[in-house]
Amino acid sequence: MCGIVGFIGKNAKTQIIDCLKKLEYRGYDSSGLALINNKDKIEIIKETGFISNIENLSNNMFDDLEIGIGHTRWATTGKVTKENAHPHVSNNGRFAIVHNGIIENYEAIKSDLSHKGYTFSSETDSEVVAILLEENAKTAKSVIENIKLTTKILEGSFSLAILDTHSPDKIFATKKDMPLFVSAGADFASIASAVVGLPHDAIQYIMLENHDIAEISLNTIKVWQNEEMVDRRVQKITKDDLNHTMHNHKHYMIKEIFEEQVALEKTAEAFSSLKPSAKKEILDLFASHKRIHLVACGTAYHACLVGASLLESIGFDCSCHIASEFKYFPPNLNDKCLCIFVSQSGETADTIGCLKLVQEKGIKCLSITNVESSTIAHISDHLLMTKAGTEVAVASTKAYNCQCLIFYLLTQAISKNNQVISIKNLKIDKILQTINQISKLSQIIATFKKVFFIGRGLDSLTAKEGSLKLKEITYIPSESYPAGELKHGTLSLVDDESLSIVILTQKSTIHKTMNAVSEIKARGGFTLVVTPFDEIQPNHEIDYVFHLPILKNEQHYPLISIIPLQLFAYFTSIEKGINPDKPRNLAKSVTVE
Ligand code: F6R
């Protein structure tokens, strides 16, 4: 989590702040920057809270400086305090560093350095890096050698940007298991944790490999791997990579929900434009493997549940796994299995850990991700891209629908079903036209102390995602259950302070799902049914109804029944005065295990 940037060129401070803002989704509890001044000394500004705080603090300061690094933090080791905010500086003031990742052996290093007389001013794991650089500078013949010596001692994961006042026109960078991108333009050079965090003028980038050490100066990037200078592939930045504006929307989340139709169209288009050889390779995987494990976290895991249900319906034997469990308690894996990894960011540490584990066992894997420059896209054997475009809001919305869509498209292709799903026929625009009704229902949802989401079959999967969205950005305790499971325990929580949101899109489940509604009503609970069925109207058991458009194919409802639930979460969050884009304690890209 955390985002790091570095910039060399005019207006370095402003550029660093602008780039940090684009990485704020990676963590936003504190931020800071370090600049080298005209006397080759390091200037530091850091503060808790959003990046706007360091922007205000540094107003009219350091505007003439041309080199610096910056950081936006999601606390892992050490509380959210100004002292723990990055950058961290060595005792002698020579080195400043920003770090993304976790140094697992930092306590041992800290104790060793303390015995040598060094002092620490933060509780973080990261500070040891700055001080180790100072210690190793005593013996290293060059900064590059120093960085090599220093990172050799570190266990865990890191991407690092380093300022050294003895090389005041350079930024040094290195990484292990955390992403880092470098870009140089006509009059600037920069680094960032994600392509989106590079300056607006950047047109190309290189992705550093593990243990690369980059020496970045204006117009020149040198990369070393094991003492040898190496060339890394230069990749073009696409418009989508840098799409990072809210246009006329108040928040990224609502903008991203409104982009769902286009995102689905682009994803479908990219799938149908796959080269015949690439498509064949993927279809061959399914032809030769009937046992499938699907692995992901959070929302992406919920997309796997939908995917597994679709693949099961055409004869595959599927299991879904939460990545953080899979890595340490893997199922019986052998070469008869195909593993599918799903990740919007392509940087989720839990999912990457599983992918590597599976690759070590020589098992075939296919990944579905939204970020072409991500680690998962880089290391996967086979890849399918969602084309949701940049997703900035912490709560995933458009990426989820696109992940589900990939499974629909795959299932159609595998079963040679020529009836390709039509995005227009999903009638998403009809749902977006009911925004006022959704907003009014959200005012009601905001009054409840707890909210349950229930449904049967495919609807129970949408219920899980709806519940996660709501709790994530409204802080209302919420759980989801297959409707029939409620009476096996959770019904004891139902009372007149609870709302149950019932997803009901599958005709064959109407009768039994309505039994659950009766059971809830009999315990004084309130009910809101989300359904396309006209005959379902408010009555003595149903307090509220939201009508979905009618689709020809019932199996397609998961692609749209989630949209009102995403909107309920959004408007309820607004109603409660919460910023839906930046819910407390969370970050968009979870790059630590
Ligand atoms: C919830 C959400 C998270 C992510 C999860 C996995 O709205 O966004 O649950 O789905 O952290 O992230 P990715 O898909 O980037 O691997």
Coordinates of N, CA and C and ligand atoms in Angstrom, one line a residue, residues 253 295-302 323 342-352 368-371 376 391 393-397 399-400 403 465 468-469 472-473 583 586-590, ligand 1:
M253 N -16.2 7.4 -7.2 CA -17.0 6.2 -7.1 C -18.2 6.3 -8.0
V295 N -8.9 -17.9 -7.5 CA -8.3 -17.3 -6.3 C -8.3 -15.8 -6.4
A296 N -8.7 -15.1 -5.3 CA -8.8 -13.6 -5.3 C -9.1 -13.1 -3.9
C297 N -9.2 -11.8 -3.8 CA -9.6 -11.2 -2.5 C -10.8 -10.3 -2.7
G298 N -11.5 -10.1 -1.6 CA -12.6 -9.1 -1.6 C -13.6 -9.2 -2.7
T299 N -13.7 -8.0 -3.4 CA -14.7 -7.9 -4.5 C -14.3 -8.9 -5.6
A300 N -13.0 -9.0 -5.9 CA -12.5 -9.9 -7.0 C -12.9 -11.3 -6.7
Y301 N -12.9 -11.7 -5.4 CA -13.3 -13.0 -4.9 C -14.8 -13.2 -5.2
H302 N -15.6 -12.2 -5.0 CA -17.0 -12.3 -5.3 C -17.2 -12.5 -6.9
A323 N -7.5 -15.5 -1.3 CA -6.1 -15.7 -1.5 C -5.3 -15.8 -0.2
V342 N -7.8 -13.5 -10.0 CA -8.6 -12.3 -10.5 C -8.1 -11.1 -9.6
S343 N -7.7 -10.0 -10.2 CA -7.3 -8.9 -9.4 C -7.5 -7.6 -10.2
Q344 N -8.2 -6.7 -9.7 CA -8.3 -5.4 -10.5 C -7.0 -4.8 -10.6
S345 N -6.3 -4.6 -9.5 CA -5.0 -3.8 -9.5 C -3.9 -4.6 -10.1
G346 N -4.0 -5.9 -9.9 CA -2.8 -6.8 -10.3 C -1.7 -6.6 -9.3
E347 N -1.9 -6.0 -8.2 CA -0.8 -5.8 -7.2 C -1.1 -6.3 -5.9
T348 N -2.2 -7.0 -5.7 CA -2.6 -7.5 -4.4 C -1.6 -8.6 -3.9
A349 N -1.0 -8.3 -2.8 CA 0.1 -9.2 -2.3 C -0.4 -10.6 -2.1
D350 N -1.6 -10.7 -1.4 CA -2.1 -12.1 -1.1 C -2.2 -12.9 -2.4
T351 N -2.8 -12.2 -3.5 CA -3.1 -12.9 -4.7 C -1.7 -13.2 -5.4
I352 N -0.8 -12.3 -5.4 CA 0.5 -12.5 -6.1 C 1.2 -13.7 -5.4
I368 N -6.8 -12.7 -14.6 CA -7.7 -11.7 -15.1 C -7.4 -10.4 -14.3
T369 N -7.0 -9.4 -15.0 CA -6.6 -8.1 -14.3 C -7.0 -6.9 -15.1
N370 N -7.0 -5.8 -14.5 CA -7.4 -4.5 -15.1 C -6.2 -3.6 -15.4
V371 N -5.0 -4.0 -14.9 CA -3.9 -3.1 -15.1 C -2.8 -3.8 -15.8
I376 N 0.9 -8.8 -11.6 CA 0.2 -10.0 -12.0 C 0.2 -10.2 -13.5
E391 N -9.5 2.6 -12.1 CA -10.4 2.7 -11.0 C -9.7 3.3 -9.8
A393 N -11.6 5.1 -6.9 CA -12.3 4.9 -5.7 C -11.9 3.6 -5.0
V394 N -11.8 3.7 -3.7 CA -11.4 2.5 -2.9 C -12.3 1.3 -3.2
A395 N -13.6 1.6 -3.2 CA -14.6 0.6 -3.4 C -14.7 0.2 -4.9
S396 N -14.4 -1.0 -5.2 CA -14.4 -1.5 -6.6 C -15.8 -1.6 -7.1
T397 N -16.0 -1.0 -8.3 CA -17.4 -1.1 -8.9 C -17.3 -1.6 -10.3
A399 N -14.9 -2.4 -12.1 CA -14.0 -3.5 -12.4 C -14.6 -4.8 -12.1
Y400 N -15.5 -4.8 -11.0 CA -16.2 -6.0 -10.6 C -17.1 -6.5 -11.8
Q403 N -15.0 -8.0 -14.4 CA -14.5 -9.3 -14.1 C -15.6 -10.4 -14.3
E465 N -21.5 -9.2 -2.5 CA -20.8 -8.0 -3.0 C -21.6 -6.7 -2.6
L468 N -20.6 -6.1 1.1 CA -19.2 -5.6 1.2 C -19.2 -4.1 0.9
K469 N -19.9 -3.8 -0.2 CA -19.8 -2.4 -0.7 C -20.4 -1.5 0.4
E472 N -18.2 -1.3 3.7 CA -16.9 -0.7 3.4 C -17.0 0.9 3.4
I473 N -18.1 1.4 2.8 CA -18.1 2.9 2.7 C -19.2 3.6 3.5
P583 N -12.8 5.6 2.3 CA -13.2 5.1 3.6 C -12.1 4.9 4.6
L586 N -8.8 2.0 5.0 CA -8.7 1.1 3.8 C -7.7 1.8 2.8
A587 N -7.3 1.0 1.9 CA -6.6 1.6 0.7 C -6.9 0.7 -0.5
K588 N -6.7 1.3 -1.7 CA -7.2 0.6 -2.9 C -6.3 -0.6 -3.2
S589 N -5.0 -0.4 -3.1 CA -4.2 -1.5 -3.6 C -3.5 -2.1 -2.4
V590 N -3.8 -3.3 -2.1 CA -3.4 -3.9 -0.8 C -2.1 -4.8 -1.1
Ligands
F6R1 C1 -13.7 -3.7 -2.2 C2 -12.4 -3.9 -2.9 C3 -11.5 -4.9 -2.4 C4 -10.6 -5.5 -3.5 C5 -9.6 -6.4 -3.0 C6 -8.8 -7.1 -4.1 O1 -14.5 -2.7 -2.8 O2 -12.1 -3.2 -3.8 O3 -12.1 -5.9 -1.7 O4 -11.5 -6.2 -4.4 O5 -8.7 -5.7 -2.1 O6 -8.2 -6.1 -4.9 P1 -7.7 -6.4 -6.3 O7 -8.9 -6.8 -7.2 O8 -6.9 -5.2 -6.8 O9 -6.8 -7.6 -6.2

